Amino acid sequence: MRRRSVLSAGGAALGAGAVTLAGLPLLRSFFGEGRPGHLLGSTAELPRPYQVPLPVPPVLEPAAGSGTTDSYEITQRVAELEILPGLRTRAWTYGGTFPGPTLVSRSGRRAVVRHRNELDQPVVVHLHGGHTPAASDGYPTSLILPADGSYDAHRAAQDMAGGRHGMAMDHGAMDLAEGERSYTYPFKQRAATLWYHDHRMGYTGASVWRGLAGFHLVHDDEEDRLPLPNGERDIPLMIADRSFAEDGSFRYPMLDPEFHAPGVTDAYMNGVLGDVVLVNGAPWPVHEVERLRYRLRFLNASNARVYKLELDPQPAGGDAFVQIGGDGGLLSEPRRHDALEIAPGERFDVVTDFSRYRAGTRVRLLNRFGDGTTAEVMRFDVGSGSPGDDTTVPDRLSEVVALEPGRATVTRDFHFRGSVDGWTINGLEYRPGRALARPKLGQTEVWRFTTNFDHPVHLHLDHFQVVSRNNRGPGAYDHGWKDTVALRSAEAVEVVVRFTDYTGPFMLHCHNLEHEDMAMMGDFVTE
């Protein structure tokens, strides 16, 4: 396997047991203020915040349905979008919009989604948070080739293995579909906020940055029985930072803009940060709300940026966000927060009561981890009326069965590390087909994650529960079922998991998309 460098030429390695920053300007930029990423500034003239209304992605209607299955069709294609007012942005899209259309499913009812690829690059679709058979999970070399026939197996393999950040592989590691592929989602899982995005090996960061992301919401009877806000007061909010060139095009520091070699230039190897915060594809939008409770489904779809979301002004008495759910659906009971720290890939489902504000209040959603343009996210303008509200947040939301780490049959260690050898898990760069673990279906296991950099760790197939951080209890944002956990520098996080239903190869990886593209992934195979 070719050796890749996380450091610029002449740099020194991170020690296995300690981190030394003296004399390493690139490493110092990696750590920054204790969070990952490097800012890529826009050269376009940026609009003032709060000039455009919040878009809500349209719900995609099934193309066909039966007693057990809903079938959908999505075409991935280029579209010219007006993201910054007065400029056109060439985006890669699901069906012509960014975000892509929202799919809505019922627990226990199968969805089959056929994706057609009319882009000029191969793609992969991963349903993030989906309890999905291996064949439909979006393995990073299960490609949908362009429908125009411009790619063959040799070219696809060459592009993923090319350059100094390419990953070793052979044609046998690929599963190719010409032009289109159908993904089957049985939805043997609880109600939850899921999302779908590109997952092609070596190019996920570039593809998501260009627009390949959308919501997939799952509902169930348990959730329906709760008196929570719904309809127009149940709002999915995809937060994603981007950078724009003077002509309105996306800026992204690809090592090879022609897509023949994966990865980004050295300065951005700890993640790409944009200076424009988009919510549902709009820059710093504004949304009019009534003096009622609203359900806000926050998704951090950024490549690398971590947010600390906070309302300004805070409502009297605090507790602006009443968390009712996370990655894997409803919590057992609500948890109250003044702020939310959300890493790439994480979702937080909260209820905010705007009746706690006076009519006419302009409530900004801020990012306390940002500065300049990235300190602002969006604004809620509170209406003048006082309508009645028949919604509430019950003290009990769901029966969440706790997994017992004391009954684990296996404890596994996974060390996420940056060094001169690249972004690695247990010292290994990603290689398709090499399993880091072979868990048995139905058995409880404890997985321990450790690191020397910040990494949002994402696990495919099944959700997990956080047991501890640094041998203490779970953190404030670790409760409920999770599929992504924020692993901070020099931390050890233990999770307990039980894989069910589906055998085959699945993924464990960092959801900082630049880290993922530069080999911080691993296979595990359920048996």
Coordinates of C-alpha atoms in Angstrom, one line a residue:
M1 CA 0.0 0.0 0.0
R2 CA 1.4 3.4 -0.9
R3 CA 2.4 5.6 2.0
R4 CA 0.5 8.9 2.4
S5 CA 1.4 11.9 4.5
V6 CA -0.9 13.8 6.8
L7 CA 2.0 16.3 7.2
S8 CA 3.6 18.4 4.5
A9 CA 7.0 17.4 3.3
G10 CA 9.6 17.6 6.0
G11 CA 7.1 17.4 8.9
A12 CA 7.5 15.2 11.9
A13 CA 5.3 12.4 13.1
L14 CA 2.8 12.5 16.0
G15 CA 4.1 10.3 18.7
A16 CA 2.1 7.2 19.6
G17 CA 1.8 8.2 23.2
A18 CA 2.0 12.0 23.1
V19 CA 1.4 14.9 20.8
T20 CA 4.1 17.5 20.3
L21 CA 3.1 20.7 18.4
A22 CA 6.3 22.7 18.6
G23 CA 7.7 23.3 15.2
L24 CA 4.7 21.8 13.4
P25 CA 2.7 24.6 12.0
L26 CA 0.4 22.3 10.1
L27 CA -0.4 20.3 13.2
R28 CA -1.0 23.5 15.2
S29 CA -3.5 24.4 12.5
F30 CA -5.1 21.0 12.9
F31 CA -5.8 21.6 16.5
G32 CA -6.8 25.3 16.1
E33 CA -9.1 26.1 19.0
G34 CA -9.5 22.5 19.9
R35 CA -11.7 21.7 16.9
P36 CA -10.9 20.3 13.5
G37 CA -10.7 21.9 10.1
H38 CA -9.1 24.7 8.2
L39 CA -11.1 27.7 6.8
L40 CA -11.5 28.0 3.1
G41 CA -12.7 31.6 2.5
S42 CA -15.1 32.6 -0.2
T43 CA -14.2 35.0 -2.9
A44 CA -17.8 35.7 -3.8
E45 CA -19.6 38.8 -2.3
L46 CA -21.6 37.3 0.5
P47 CA -25.1 38.4 1.4
R48 CA -26.1 39.9 4.7
P49 CA -27.7 37.3 7.0
Y50 CA -31.4 36.9 7.3
Q51 CA -32.4 38.1 3.8
V52 CA -33.9 34.8 2.4
P53 CA -36.7 32.7 3.8
L54 CA -35.9 29.2 5.1
P55 CA -36.6 26.6 2.4
V56 CA -38.2 23.3 3.5
P57 CA -37.1 20.4 1.2
P58 CA -40.1 18.9 -0.7
V59 CA -41.4 15.5 0.3
L60 CA -40.9 13.0 -2.5
E61 CA -44.0 11.0 -3.4
P62 CA -43.7 7.3 -4.2
A63 CA -43.5 6.4 -7.8
A64 CA -45.4 3.2 -7.0
G65 CA -46.7 1.4 -3.9
S66 CA -48.1 -1.9 -2.8
G67 CA -49.4 -3.4 0.4
T68 CA -45.9 -3.6 1.9
T69 CA -43.6 -1.4 -0.2
D70 CA -43.2 2.1 -1.4
S71 CA -41.0 2.6 -4.5
Y72 CA -39.1 5.9 -5.2
E73 CA -37.1 7.1 -8.1
I74 CA -34.3 9.7 -7.8
T75 CA -32.1 11.0 -10.6
Q76 CA -28.7 12.4 -9.6
R77 CA -27.9 15.2 -11.9
V78 CA -26.3 18.6 -12.2
A79 CA -28.5 21.6 -11.5
E80 CA -27.8 25.4 -11.6
L81 CA -29.1 26.7 -8.3
E82 CA -29.4 30.2 -6.9
I83 CA -27.9 29.7 -3.4
L84 CA -26.3 33.1 -3.0
P85 CA -28.7 35.8 -4.2
G86 CA -27.9 36.9 -7.8
L87 CA -25.4 34.1 -8.5
R88 CA -25.7 30.6 -10.0
T89 CA -24.1 27.6 -8.4
R90 CA -23.5 24.4 -10.3
A91 CA -24.5 21.7 -7.9
W92 CA -24.6 17.9 -7.9
T93 CA -28.2 17.1 -6.8
Y94 CA -30.7 14.5 -6.0
G95 CA -33.5 15.3 -8.3
G96 CA -32.4 18.9 -9.0
T97 CA -32.5 20.4 -5.5
F98 CA -30.1 20.9 -2.6
P99 CA -30.9 19.4 -0.1
G100 CA -32.4 16.5 -2.1
P101 CA -36.1 15.7 -1.6
T102 CA -37.2 14.4 1.8
L103 CA -38.4 10.8 1.9
V104 CA -40.9 9.8 4.5
S105 CA -41.4 6.2 5.5
R106 CA -43.2 4.1 8.2
S107 CA -41.4 1.7 10.5
G108 CA -42.0 -1.8 9.2
R109 CA -42.9 -0.7 5.7
R110 CA -40.2 -1.3 3.1
A111 CA -38.9 1.4 0.8
V112 CA -37.1 0.7 -2.4
V113 CA -35.2 3.7 -3.8
R114 CA -33.9 3.6 -7.4
H115 CA -31.1 6.0 -8.0
R116 CA -30.1 6.9 -11.6
N117 CA -26.7 8.5 -12.1
E118 CA -26.6 11.3 -14.7
L119 CA -23.5 12.9 -13.2
D120 CA -20.1 12.5 -14.8
Q121 CA -18.7 10.7 -11.8
P122 CA -19.5 7.4 -10.1
V123 CA -21.6 7.6 -6.9
V124 CA -22.7 5.5 -3.9
V125 CA -25.7 6.1 -1.7
H126 CA -25.6 5.5 2.0
L127 CA -28.7 5.9 4.2
H128 CA -27.1 7.2 7.4
G129 CA -28.8 5.7 10.4
G130 CA -30.5 3.1 8.4
H131 CA -30.8 -0.5 9.7
T132 CA -30.0 -1.8 6.3
P133 CA -28.9 -5.1 4.6
A134 CA -25.3 -5.0 3.4
A135 CA -26.2 -5.0 -0.3
S136 CA -28.1 -1.7 0.2
D137 CA -25.9 -0.1 2.8
G138 CA -23.7 1.9 0.4
Y139 CA -20.4 0.1 0.7
P140 CA -17.8 2.7 -0.6
T141 CA -16.9 0.6 -3.7
S142 CA -20.4 -0.4 -4.6
L143 CA -20.6 2.2 -7.4
I144 CA -23.3 3.4 -9.7
L145 CA -21.4 4.3 -12.8
P146 CA -22.5 7.3 -14.9
A147 CA -25.4 6.4 -17.2
D148 CA -23.6 7.8 -20.2
G149 CA -21.1 4.9 -20.2
S150 CA -18.1 7.1 -19.7
Y151 CA -16.7 4.9 -16.9
D152 CA -15.6 1.3 -16.8
A153 CA -14.2 -0.8 -13.9
H154 CA -10.6 0.0 -14.7
R155 CA -11.1 3.8 -14.7
A156 CA -13.2 3.6 -11.6
A157 CA -10.6 1.6 -9.7
Q158 CA -7.8 3.8 -11.0
D159 CA -9.5 7.0 -9.8
M160 CA -10.0 5.7 -6.3
A161 CA -6.5 4.4 -6.0
G162 CA -4.7 7.3 -7.7
G163 CA -2.4 9.9 -6.2
R164 CA -0.8 9.9 -2.9
H165 CA -4.1 9.6 -1.0
G166 CA -5.5 6.7 -3.0
M167 CA -6.5 3.5 -1.3
A168 CA -5.1 0.1 -2.4
M169 CA -7.7 -2.1 -4.0
D170 CA -8.4 -4.4 -6.9
H171 CA -11.3 -4.8 -9.3
G172 CA -12.7 -7.7 -7.2
A173 CA -13.4 -5.3 -4.3
M174 CA -15.9 -3.4 -6.5
D175 CA -19.6 -4.0 -7.1
L176 CA -20.5 -2.0 -10.2
A177 CA -24.0 -1.0 -11.5
E178 CA -24.3 0.6 -14.9
G179 CA -26.3 3.8 -14.7
E180 CA -28.7 3.0 -11.8
R181 CA -29.1 0.9 -8.7
S182 CA -32.0 0.1 -6.4
Y183 CA -31.6 0.2 -2.6
T184 CA -33.9 -1.7 -0.4
Y185 CA -34.7 -0.4 3.1
P186 CA -36.9 -2.8 5.2
F187 CA -37.1 -0.2 8.1
K188 CA -37.1 -2.7 10.9
Q189 CA -36.3 0.2 13.2
R190 CA -37.8 3.0 15.3
A191 CA -38.9 6.4 14.1
A192 CA -35.9 8.6 13.6
T193 CA -34.3 11.4 11.6
L194 CA -32.1 9.7 8.9
W195 CA -30.3 11.2 6.0
Y196 CA -28.8 10.0 2.7
H197 CA -25.6 11.1 1.1
D198 CA -22.9 10.0 -1.2
H199 CA -20.4 7.4 0.1
R200 CA -17.9 6.8 -2.7
M201 CA -14.4 5.8 -1.5
G202 CA -12.1 8.8 -1.6
Y203 CA -14.6 11.3 -2.8
T204 CA -17.4 11.5 -0.2
G205 CA -16.2 15.0 1.0
A206 CA -16.2 16.5 -2.5
S207 CA -19.5 14.9 -3.5
V208 CA -21.4 16.0 -0.3
W209 CA -19.9 19.5 -0.6
R210 CA -21.3 19.8 -4.1
G211 CA -24.8 18.9 -2.8
L212 CA -25.4 15.1 -2.5
A213 CA -27.4 15.0 0.8
G214 CA -31.0 14.8 1.8
F215 CA -33.4 13.8 4.6
H216 CA -35.2 10.4 5.1
L217 CA -37.6 10.5 8.0
V218 CA -39.1 7.4 9.6
H219 CA -42.3 7.5 11.7
D220 CA -44.0 4.9 13.9
D221 CA -47.0 4.4 16.0
E222 CA -45.2 5.1 19.3
E223 CA -44.1 8.5 18.1
D224 CA -47.6 9.2 16.6
R225 CA -49.2 8.7 20.0
L226 CA -47.2 11.6 21.5
P227 CA -48.6 15.1 21.6
L228 CA -45.6 16.6 19.8
P229 CA -45.6 19.4 17.2
N230 CA -46.2 18.0 13.7
G231 CA -47.1 19.2 10.2
E232 CA -45.6 22.6 9.4
R233 CA -44.3 22.8 13.0
D234 CA -42.0 19.7 12.5
I235 CA -39.0 21.2 10.6
P236 CA -35.9 19.3 9.4
L237 CA -32.9 21.7 9.4
M238 CA -29.8 20.6 7.5
I239 CA -26.9 22.8 8.6
A240 CA -23.9 22.8 6.2
D241 CA -21.0 25.2 5.7
R242 CA -19.7 26.0 2.2
S243 CA -17.4 28.3 0.4
F244 CA -18.1 30.1 -2.9
A245 CA -16.0 31.4 -5.7
E246 CA -16.6 34.9 -7.2
D247 CA -18.9 33.4 -9.9
G248 CA -21.0 31.5 -7.4
S249 CA -19.5 28.1 -7.9
F250 CA -18.5 25.9 -4.9
R251 CA -14.9 26.2 -3.8
Y252 CA -13.3 23.0 -2.6
P253 CA -9.5 22.3 -2.3
M254 CA -9.4 19.0 -4.3
L255 CA -5.9 17.7 -4.8
D256 CA -7.0 16.8 -8.4
P257 CA -10.0 18.8 -9.6
E258 CA -10.4 16.3 -12.5
F259 CA -11.3 13.6 -9.9
H260 CA -8.4 11.2 -10.9
A261 CA -6.9 11.3 -7.4
P262 CA -8.8 11.6 -4.1
G263 CA -8.0 13.9 -1.2
V264 CA -7.5 17.6 -0.5
T265 CA -4.4 19.8 -0.4
D266 CA -2.2 19.6 2.7
A267 CA -3.6 22.6 4.5
Y268 CA -7.1 21.1 4.6
M269 CA -6.3 17.5 5.5
N270 CA -7.9 18.0 9.0
G271 CA -11.2 19.0 7.3
V272 CA -12.6 21.8 5.1
L273 CA -14.5 24.6 6.8
G274 CA -16.6 27.0 4.8
D275 CA -17.4 30.6 5.7
V276 CA -21.1 30.5 4.6
V277 CA -23.6 28.6 6.8
L278 CA -26.4 27.1 4.9
V279 CA -29.6 25.8 6.4
N280 CA -31.6 23.7 4.0
G281 CA -29.4 25.1 1.2
A282 CA -30.0 28.8 2.0
P283 CA -27.4 31.2 3.5
W284 CA -28.4 32.4 7.0
P285 CA -32.1 32.1 6.4
V286 CA -35.1 33.5 8.4
H287 CA -38.2 31.6 9.3
E288 CA -41.5 33.1 10.7
V289 CA -42.9 31.1 13.6
E290 CA -46.0 31.5 15.7
R291 CA -46.0 31.7 19.5
L292 CA -46.2 27.9 19.7
R293 CA -44.0 24.8 20.2
Y294 CA -41.9 23.7 17.2
R295 CA -40.1 20.4 16.6
L296 CA -36.7 21.1 15.1
R297 CA -34.7 18.3 13.6
F298 CA -31.1 19.5 13.6
L299 CA -28.7 17.7 11.2
N300 CA -25.0 18.6 11.0
A301 CA -24.3 17.8 7.3
S302 CA -21.0 19.7 7.3
N303 CA -17.8 18.0 6.2
A304 CA -15.9 18.9 9.3
R305 CA -17.4 21.8 11.2
V306 CA -18.6 21.3 14.8
Y307 CA -21.3 23.6 16.0
K308 CA -22.5 24.8 19.4
L309 CA -26.0 26.0 18.7
E310 CA -27.6 28.5 21.0
L311 CA -30.6 30.8 20.8
D312 CA -30.2 34.6 21.3
P313 CA -32.0 35.9 23.3
Q314 CA -32.4 32.8 25.5
P315 CA -35.9 32.3 26.7
A316 CA -36.6 33.4 30.3
G317 CA -35.4 30.6 32.6
G318 CA -33.2 29.0 29.9
D319 CA -33.6 25.4 28.6
A320 CA -34.2 26.7 25.1
F321 CA -33.9 23.2 23.6
V322 CA -35.9 20.3 25.0
Q323 CA -34.2 17.3 23.4
I324 CA -36.7 14.5 22.6
G325 CA -34.5 12.4 20.3
G326 CA -31.1 11.8 18.8
D327 CA -29.6 9.8 15.9
G328 CA -31.6 6.6 16.7
G329 CA -35.0 8.2 17.6
L330 CA -36.8 9.1 20.8
L331 CA -35.1 9.3 24.1
S332 CA -36.7 7.7 27.1
E333 CA -37.3 11.1 28.6
P334 CA -36.7 14.6 27.5
R335 CA -33.4 16.4 28.3
R336 CA -33.1 20.1 28.6
H337 CA -30.2 22.2 27.1
D338 CA -29.3 25.8 26.8
A339 CA -27.0 24.9 23.9
L340 CA -26.4 21.9 21.6
E341 CA -22.9 20.7 20.5
I342 CA -23.3 18.8 17.3
A343 CA -20.6 17.1 15.3
P344 CA -20.7 16.1 11.6
G345 CA -23.3 13.3 11.0
E346 CA -25.1 13.8 14.4
R347 CA -28.8 14.6 14.7
F348 CA -30.6 16.3 17.6
D349 CA -34.4 16.3 17.7
V350 CA -35.6 19.1 19.9
V351 CA -38.8 21.1 20.8
T352 CA -38.5 24.8 21.2
D353 CA -41.4 26.8 22.7
F354 CA -41.6 30.2 21.0
S355 CA -44.5 31.2 23.2
R356 CA -41.8 32.0 25.8
Y357 CA -40.9 35.0 23.7
R358 CA -42.8 38.3 23.3
A359 CA -44.5 38.9 20.0
G360 CA -42.1 40.4 17.4
T361 CA -39.0 39.0 19.0
R362 CA -36.2 38.1 16.5
V363 CA -34.5 35.0 17.8
R364 CA -31.1 34.3 16.3
L365 CA -29.7 30.7 16.2
L366 CA -26.0 31.2 16.8
N367 CA -22.9 29.0 16.5
R368 CA -20.8 29.7 19.6
F369 CA -18.0 27.7 18.1
G370 CA -17.9 30.1 15.1
D371 CA -16.7 33.6 14.5
G372 CA -17.3 36.2 11.9
T373 CA -19.8 34.9 9.3
T374 CA -19.8 31.4 10.9
A375 CA -21.1 32.7 14.2
E376 CA -24.6 33.2 12.7
V377 CA -26.8 30.3 11.6
M378 CA -30.4 31.4 11.0
R379 CA -33.2 33.5 12.6
F380 CA -36.7 32.8 13.9
D381 CA -39.1 35.8 13.7
V382 CA -41.9 35.3 16.4
G383 CA -45.4 36.3 15.3
S384 CA -47.7 38.7 17.0
G385 CA -50.6 36.3 17.8
S386 CA -51.2 34.1 20.8
P387 CA -52.8 31.0 19.3
G388 CA -53.7 28.0 21.4
D389 CA -51.3 25.1 21.5
D390 CA -52.5 21.6 22.1
T391 CA -49.0 20.1 22.0
T392 CA -46.7 19.3 24.9
V393 CA -43.6 17.3 25.7
P394 CA -44.4 14.3 28.0
D395 CA -42.2 13.4 30.9
R396 CA -41.9 9.9 29.3
L397 CA -41.3 9.6 25.6
S398 CA -40.3 6.0 24.9
E399 CA -39.2 2.7 26.3
V400 CA -35.5 2.6 25.5
V401 CA -34.1 -0.8 26.5
A402 CA -30.6 -0.4 27.9
L403 CA -27.9 -2.7 26.7
E404 CA -25.8 -4.1 29.5
P405 CA -22.0 -3.7 29.0
G406 CA -21.5 -6.3 31.8
R407 CA -23.0 -8.9 29.5
A408 CA -20.7 -8.1 26.6
T409 CA -19.0 -11.2 25.1
V410 CA -16.2 -9.1 23.5
T411 CA -14.5 -5.8 24.1
R412 CA -12.8 -4.3 21.0
D413 CA -10.4 -1.4 20.8
F414 CA -10.3 1.1 17.9
H415 CA -7.7 3.8 17.9
F416 CA -8.3 6.7 15.5
R417 CA -4.9 8.3 14.8
G418 CA -3.3 10.9 12.7
S419 CA 0.4 10.5 11.8
V420 CA 2.9 10.5 9.0
D421 CA 1.2 7.2 7.9
G422 CA -2.1 9.1 7.3
W423 CA -5.5 8.9 9.0
T424 CA -5.7 5.4 10.3
I425 CA -7.8 3.1 12.6
N426 CA -5.6 0.7 14.6
G427 CA -2.6 1.8 12.5
L428 CA -4.2 0.7 9.3
E429 CA -5.3 2.7 6.3
Y430 CA -8.5 1.6 4.8
R431 CA -8.5 -1.3 2.4
P432 CA -11.7 -2.6 1.0
G433 CA -12.4 -6.2 2.1
R434 CA -10.1 -6.2 5.1
A435 CA -12.2 -6.7 8.3
L436 CA -11.2 -5.1 11.5
A437 CA -13.8 -7.1 13.4
R438 CA -16.2 -10.0 12.9
P439 CA -19.0 -9.6 15.4
K440 CA -21.7 -12.3 15.8
L441 CA -25.3 -11.3 15.3
G442 CA -27.2 -11.0 18.6
Q443 CA -24.2 -10.8 20.8
T444 CA -23.6 -7.7 23.0
E445 CA -20.1 -6.1 22.5
V446 CA -18.3 -3.1 24.0
W447 CA -16.3 -1.0 21.5
R448 CA -13.8 1.4 22.9
F449 CA -12.7 4.4 20.7
T450 CA -9.6 6.4 21.5
T451 CA -7.9 9.2 19.6
N452 CA -5.2 11.9 19.4
F453 CA -7.4 14.2 17.2
D454 CA -11.1 15.1 17.1
H455 CA -13.2 12.5 15.2
P456 CA -17.0 12.0 14.9
V457 CA -17.1 8.2 14.8
H458 CA -19.9 6.7 12.8
L459 CA -21.0 3.1 12.9
H460 CA -23.2 1.5 10.2
L461 CA -26.0 -1.2 10.6
D462 CA -27.0 -0.7 14.3
H463 CA -27.2 2.1 16.8
F464 CA -25.2 2.0 20.0
Q465 CA -25.4 3.4 23.5
V466 CA -22.6 5.4 25.0
V467 CA -21.3 3.9 28.2
S468 CA -18.6 6.3 29.3
R469 CA -16.2 9.1 28.4
N470 CA -12.8 8.8 30.0
N471 CA -14.1 6.3 32.5
R472 CA -16.9 8.6 33.6
G473 CA -20.6 8.6 32.6
P474 CA -21.9 9.6 29.2
G475 CA -21.7 13.3 28.3
A476 CA -24.6 15.7 28.1
Y477 CA -25.2 14.9 24.4
D478 CA -24.6 11.2 24.5
H479 CA -28.0 9.9 25.6
G480 CA -30.3 7.6 23.7
W481 CA -29.5 5.5 20.7
K482 CA -26.5 6.9 18.7
D483 CA -24.9 6.1 15.4
T484 CA -22.3 8.9 15.5
V485 CA -20.4 10.0 18.6
A486 CA -18.1 13.0 18.9
L487 CA -14.7 11.7 20.0
R488 CA -12.5 14.6 21.2
S489 CA -8.8 14.8 21.3
A490 CA -7.1 12.5 23.8
E491 CA -10.5 10.9 24.8
A492 CA -11.6 7.4 25.3
V493 CA -15.3 6.7 24.6
E494 CA -16.9 3.3 25.3
V495 CA -20.1 2.2 23.5
V496 CA -22.2 -0.9 23.8
V497 CA -23.7 -2.4 20.7
R498 CA -25.6 -5.4 19.5
F499 CA -25.8 -6.1 15.7
T500 CA -29.0 -7.7 14.4
D501 CA -30.7 -9.1 11.3
Y502 CA -28.1 -8.7 8.6
T503 CA -24.8 -10.4 7.8
G504 CA -22.1 -9.1 5.6
P505 CA -19.6 -6.2 5.4
F506 CA -20.4 -2.9 7.0
M507 CA -18.4 0.2 7.9
L508 CA -16.8 2.0 10.9
H509 CA -15.4 5.4 10.0
C510 CA -14.7 9.0 10.9
H511 CA -17.5 11.3 9.7
N512 CA -15.1 14.2 9.2
L513 CA -15.4 13.6 5.4
E514 CA -11.8 14.6 4.6
H515 CA -10.5 12.1 7.2
E516 CA -12.8 9.5 5.8
D517 CA -11.6 10.2 2.2
M518 CA -8.0 9.8 3.3
A519 CA -8.4 6.3 4.7
M520 CA -9.9 6.6 8.2
M521 CA -12.4 3.8 7.6
G522 CA -12.6 0.2 8.4
D523 CA -14.8 -2.8 7.5
F524 CA -16.5 -5.0 10.0
V525 CA -18.3 -8.2 9.0
T526 CA -21.3 -9.5 10.8
E527 CA -21.6 -13.3 11.0

